[in-house]
PDB file of C-alpha atoms in Angstrom:
ATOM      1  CA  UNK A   1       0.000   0.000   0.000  1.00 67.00           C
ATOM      2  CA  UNK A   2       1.432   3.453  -0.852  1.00 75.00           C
ATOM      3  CA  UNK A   3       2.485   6.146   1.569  1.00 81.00           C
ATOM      4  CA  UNK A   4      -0.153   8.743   0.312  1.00 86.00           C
ATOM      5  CA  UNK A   5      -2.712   6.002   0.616  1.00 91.00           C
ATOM      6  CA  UNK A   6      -2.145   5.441   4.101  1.00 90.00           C
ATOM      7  CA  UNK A   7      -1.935   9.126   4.911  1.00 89.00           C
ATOM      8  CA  UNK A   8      -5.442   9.244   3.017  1.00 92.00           C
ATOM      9  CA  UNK A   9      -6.678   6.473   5.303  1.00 94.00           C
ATOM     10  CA  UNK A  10      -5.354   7.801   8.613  1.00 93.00           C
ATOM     11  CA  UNK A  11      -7.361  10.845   7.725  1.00 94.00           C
ATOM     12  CA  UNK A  12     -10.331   9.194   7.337  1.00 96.00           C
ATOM     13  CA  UNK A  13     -10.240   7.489  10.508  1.00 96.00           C
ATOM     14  CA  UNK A  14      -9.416  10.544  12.571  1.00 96.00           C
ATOM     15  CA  UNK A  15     -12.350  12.084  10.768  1.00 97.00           C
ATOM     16  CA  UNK A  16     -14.514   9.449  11.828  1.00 97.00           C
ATOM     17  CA  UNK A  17     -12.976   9.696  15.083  1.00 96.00           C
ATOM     18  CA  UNK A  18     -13.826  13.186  15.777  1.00 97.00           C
ATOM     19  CA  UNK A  19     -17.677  12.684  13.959  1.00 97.00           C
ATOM     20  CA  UNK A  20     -18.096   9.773  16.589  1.00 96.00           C
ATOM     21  CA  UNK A  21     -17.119  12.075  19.539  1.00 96.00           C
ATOM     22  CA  UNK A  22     -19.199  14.816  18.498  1.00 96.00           C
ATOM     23  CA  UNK A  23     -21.912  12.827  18.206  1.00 96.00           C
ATOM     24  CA  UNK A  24     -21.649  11.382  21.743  1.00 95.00           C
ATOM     25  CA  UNK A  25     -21.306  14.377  22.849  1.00 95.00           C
ATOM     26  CA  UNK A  26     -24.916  15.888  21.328  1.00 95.00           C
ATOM     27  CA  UNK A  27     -26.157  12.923  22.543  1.00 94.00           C
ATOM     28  CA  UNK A  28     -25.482  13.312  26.203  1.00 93.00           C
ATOM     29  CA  UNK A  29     -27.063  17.240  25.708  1.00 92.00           C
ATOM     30  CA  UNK A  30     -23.720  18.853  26.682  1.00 91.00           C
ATOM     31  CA  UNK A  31     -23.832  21.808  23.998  1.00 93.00           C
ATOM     32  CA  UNK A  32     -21.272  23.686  25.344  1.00 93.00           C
ATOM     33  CA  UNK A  33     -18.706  21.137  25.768  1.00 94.00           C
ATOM     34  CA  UNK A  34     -18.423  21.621  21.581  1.00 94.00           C
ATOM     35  CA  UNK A  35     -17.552  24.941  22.188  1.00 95.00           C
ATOM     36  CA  UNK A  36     -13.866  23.183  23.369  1.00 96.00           C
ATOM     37  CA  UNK A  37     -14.293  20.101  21.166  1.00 97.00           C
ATOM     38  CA  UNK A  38     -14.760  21.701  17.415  1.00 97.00           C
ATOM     39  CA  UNK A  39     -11.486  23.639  17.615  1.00 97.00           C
ATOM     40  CA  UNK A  40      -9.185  21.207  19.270  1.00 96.00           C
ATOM     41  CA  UNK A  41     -10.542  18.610  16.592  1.00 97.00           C
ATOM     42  CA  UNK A  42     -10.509  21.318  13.868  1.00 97.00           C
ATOM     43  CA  UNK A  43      -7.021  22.266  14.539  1.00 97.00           C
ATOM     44  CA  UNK A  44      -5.455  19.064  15.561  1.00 97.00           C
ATOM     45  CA  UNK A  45      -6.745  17.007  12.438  1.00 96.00           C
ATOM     46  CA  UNK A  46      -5.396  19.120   9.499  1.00 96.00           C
ATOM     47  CA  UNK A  47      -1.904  20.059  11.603  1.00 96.00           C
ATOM     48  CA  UNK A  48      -1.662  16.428  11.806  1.00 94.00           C
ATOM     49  CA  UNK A  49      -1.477  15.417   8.408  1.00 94.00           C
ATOM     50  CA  UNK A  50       0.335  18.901   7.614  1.00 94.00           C
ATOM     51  CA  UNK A  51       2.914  18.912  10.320  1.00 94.00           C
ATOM     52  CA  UNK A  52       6.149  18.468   7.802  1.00 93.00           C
ATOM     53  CA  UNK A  53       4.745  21.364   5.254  1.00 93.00           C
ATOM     54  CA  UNK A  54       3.335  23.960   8.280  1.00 93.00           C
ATOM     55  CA  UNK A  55       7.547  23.252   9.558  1.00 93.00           C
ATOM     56  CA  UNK A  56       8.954  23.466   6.206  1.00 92.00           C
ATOM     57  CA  UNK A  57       7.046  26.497   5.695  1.00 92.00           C
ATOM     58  CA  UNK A  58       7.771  28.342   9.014  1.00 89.00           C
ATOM     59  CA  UNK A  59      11.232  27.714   8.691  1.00 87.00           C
ATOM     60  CA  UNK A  60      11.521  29.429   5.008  1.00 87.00           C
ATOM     61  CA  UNK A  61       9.712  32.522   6.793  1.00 88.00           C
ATOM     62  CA  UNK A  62      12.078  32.490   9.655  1.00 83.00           C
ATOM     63  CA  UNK A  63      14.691  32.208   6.907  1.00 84.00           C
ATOM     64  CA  UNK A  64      13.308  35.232   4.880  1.00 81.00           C
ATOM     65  CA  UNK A  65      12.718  37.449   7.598  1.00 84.00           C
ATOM     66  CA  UNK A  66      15.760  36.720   9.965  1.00 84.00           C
ATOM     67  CA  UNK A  67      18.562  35.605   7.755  1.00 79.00           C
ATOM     68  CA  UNK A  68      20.936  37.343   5.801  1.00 79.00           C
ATOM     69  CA  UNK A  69      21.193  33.854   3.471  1.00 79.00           C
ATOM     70  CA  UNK A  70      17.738  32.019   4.428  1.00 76.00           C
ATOM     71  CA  UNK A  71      17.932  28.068   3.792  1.00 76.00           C
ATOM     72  CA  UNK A  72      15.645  25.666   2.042  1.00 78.00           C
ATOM     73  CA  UNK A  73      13.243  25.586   5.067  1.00 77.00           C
ATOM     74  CA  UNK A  74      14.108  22.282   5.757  1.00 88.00           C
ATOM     75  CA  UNK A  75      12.229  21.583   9.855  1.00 89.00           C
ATOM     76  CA  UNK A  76      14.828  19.750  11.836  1.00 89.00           C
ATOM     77  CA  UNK A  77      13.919  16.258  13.597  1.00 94.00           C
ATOM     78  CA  UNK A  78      13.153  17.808  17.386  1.00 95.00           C
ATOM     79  CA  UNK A  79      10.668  20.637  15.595  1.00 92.00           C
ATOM     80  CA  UNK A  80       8.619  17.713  14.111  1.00 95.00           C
ATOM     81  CA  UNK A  81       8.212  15.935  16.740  1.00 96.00           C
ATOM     82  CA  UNK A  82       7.349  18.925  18.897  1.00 96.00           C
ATOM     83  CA  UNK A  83       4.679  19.952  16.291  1.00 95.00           C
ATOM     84  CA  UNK A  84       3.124  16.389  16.414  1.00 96.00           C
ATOM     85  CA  UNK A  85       3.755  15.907  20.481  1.00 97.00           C
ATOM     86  CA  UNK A  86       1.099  19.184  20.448  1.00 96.00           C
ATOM     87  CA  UNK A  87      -1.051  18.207  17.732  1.00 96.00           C
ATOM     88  CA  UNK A  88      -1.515  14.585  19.265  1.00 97.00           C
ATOM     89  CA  UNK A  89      -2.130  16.541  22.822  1.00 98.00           C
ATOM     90  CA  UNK A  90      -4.579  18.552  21.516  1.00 97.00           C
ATOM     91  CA  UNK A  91      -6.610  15.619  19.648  1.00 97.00           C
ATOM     92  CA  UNK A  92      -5.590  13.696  22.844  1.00 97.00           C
ATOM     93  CA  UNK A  93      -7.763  16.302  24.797  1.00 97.00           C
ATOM     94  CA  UNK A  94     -10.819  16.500  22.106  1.00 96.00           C
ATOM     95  CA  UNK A  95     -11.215  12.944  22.340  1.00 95.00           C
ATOM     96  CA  UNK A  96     -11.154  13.149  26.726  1.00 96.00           C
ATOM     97  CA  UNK A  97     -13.934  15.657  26.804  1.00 94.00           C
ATOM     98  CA  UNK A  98     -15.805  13.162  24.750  1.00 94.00           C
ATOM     99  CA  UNK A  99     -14.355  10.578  27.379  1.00 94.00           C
ATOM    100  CA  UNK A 100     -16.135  12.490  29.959  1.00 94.00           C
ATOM    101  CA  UNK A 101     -19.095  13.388  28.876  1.00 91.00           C
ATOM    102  CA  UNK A 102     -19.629   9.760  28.029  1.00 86.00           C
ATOM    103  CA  UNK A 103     -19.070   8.912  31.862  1.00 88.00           C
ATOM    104  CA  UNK A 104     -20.621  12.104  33.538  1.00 85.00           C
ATOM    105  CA  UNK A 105     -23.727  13.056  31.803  1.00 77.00           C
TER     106      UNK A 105
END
């Protein structure tokens, strides 16, 4: 199976993912808990699958702004994983308010 397939399909099942914890969430009547919810999925999924091109393309601003000779943008090892740490906190923490209002309400 090819990379870009996979990608395609890891998409998908975050997607469904986030639909599923949404809906559990309108379910149990707790309206305002989406208020938290639709941006932390809404951010998390797209930075996700973007992490290497949002990096490449903050370090090729950095470049043009701050250097005298600005690289190719290339993101180093430690800024990817940082970026993904965050993005898989914040999907981490969409997904525990569903968590919650599954076992509270």
């Amino acid at each position: 199976m090819s990379d870009n397939r996979k990608d395609k399909n890891f998409i998908r099942f975050l997607c469904v993912t986030a639909l599923v914890g949404a809906v559990n969430i309108l379910l149990n009547g707790v309206y305002t808990m989406l208020l938290v919810y639709v941006p932390c999925m809404a951010i998390s999924i797209p930075t996700l699958y973007f992490n290497y091109s949002l990096c490449k393309w903050e370090n090729k601003w950095h470049g043009l702004v701050n250097e005298k000779n600005p690289c190719d943008g290339e993101p180093s090892k430690y800024r990817l994983v940082t970026g993904k740490v965050g993005e898989w906190f914040l999907f981490g923490l969409g997904l525990f308010l569903s968590l919650i209002t599954l076992i509270v309400y």
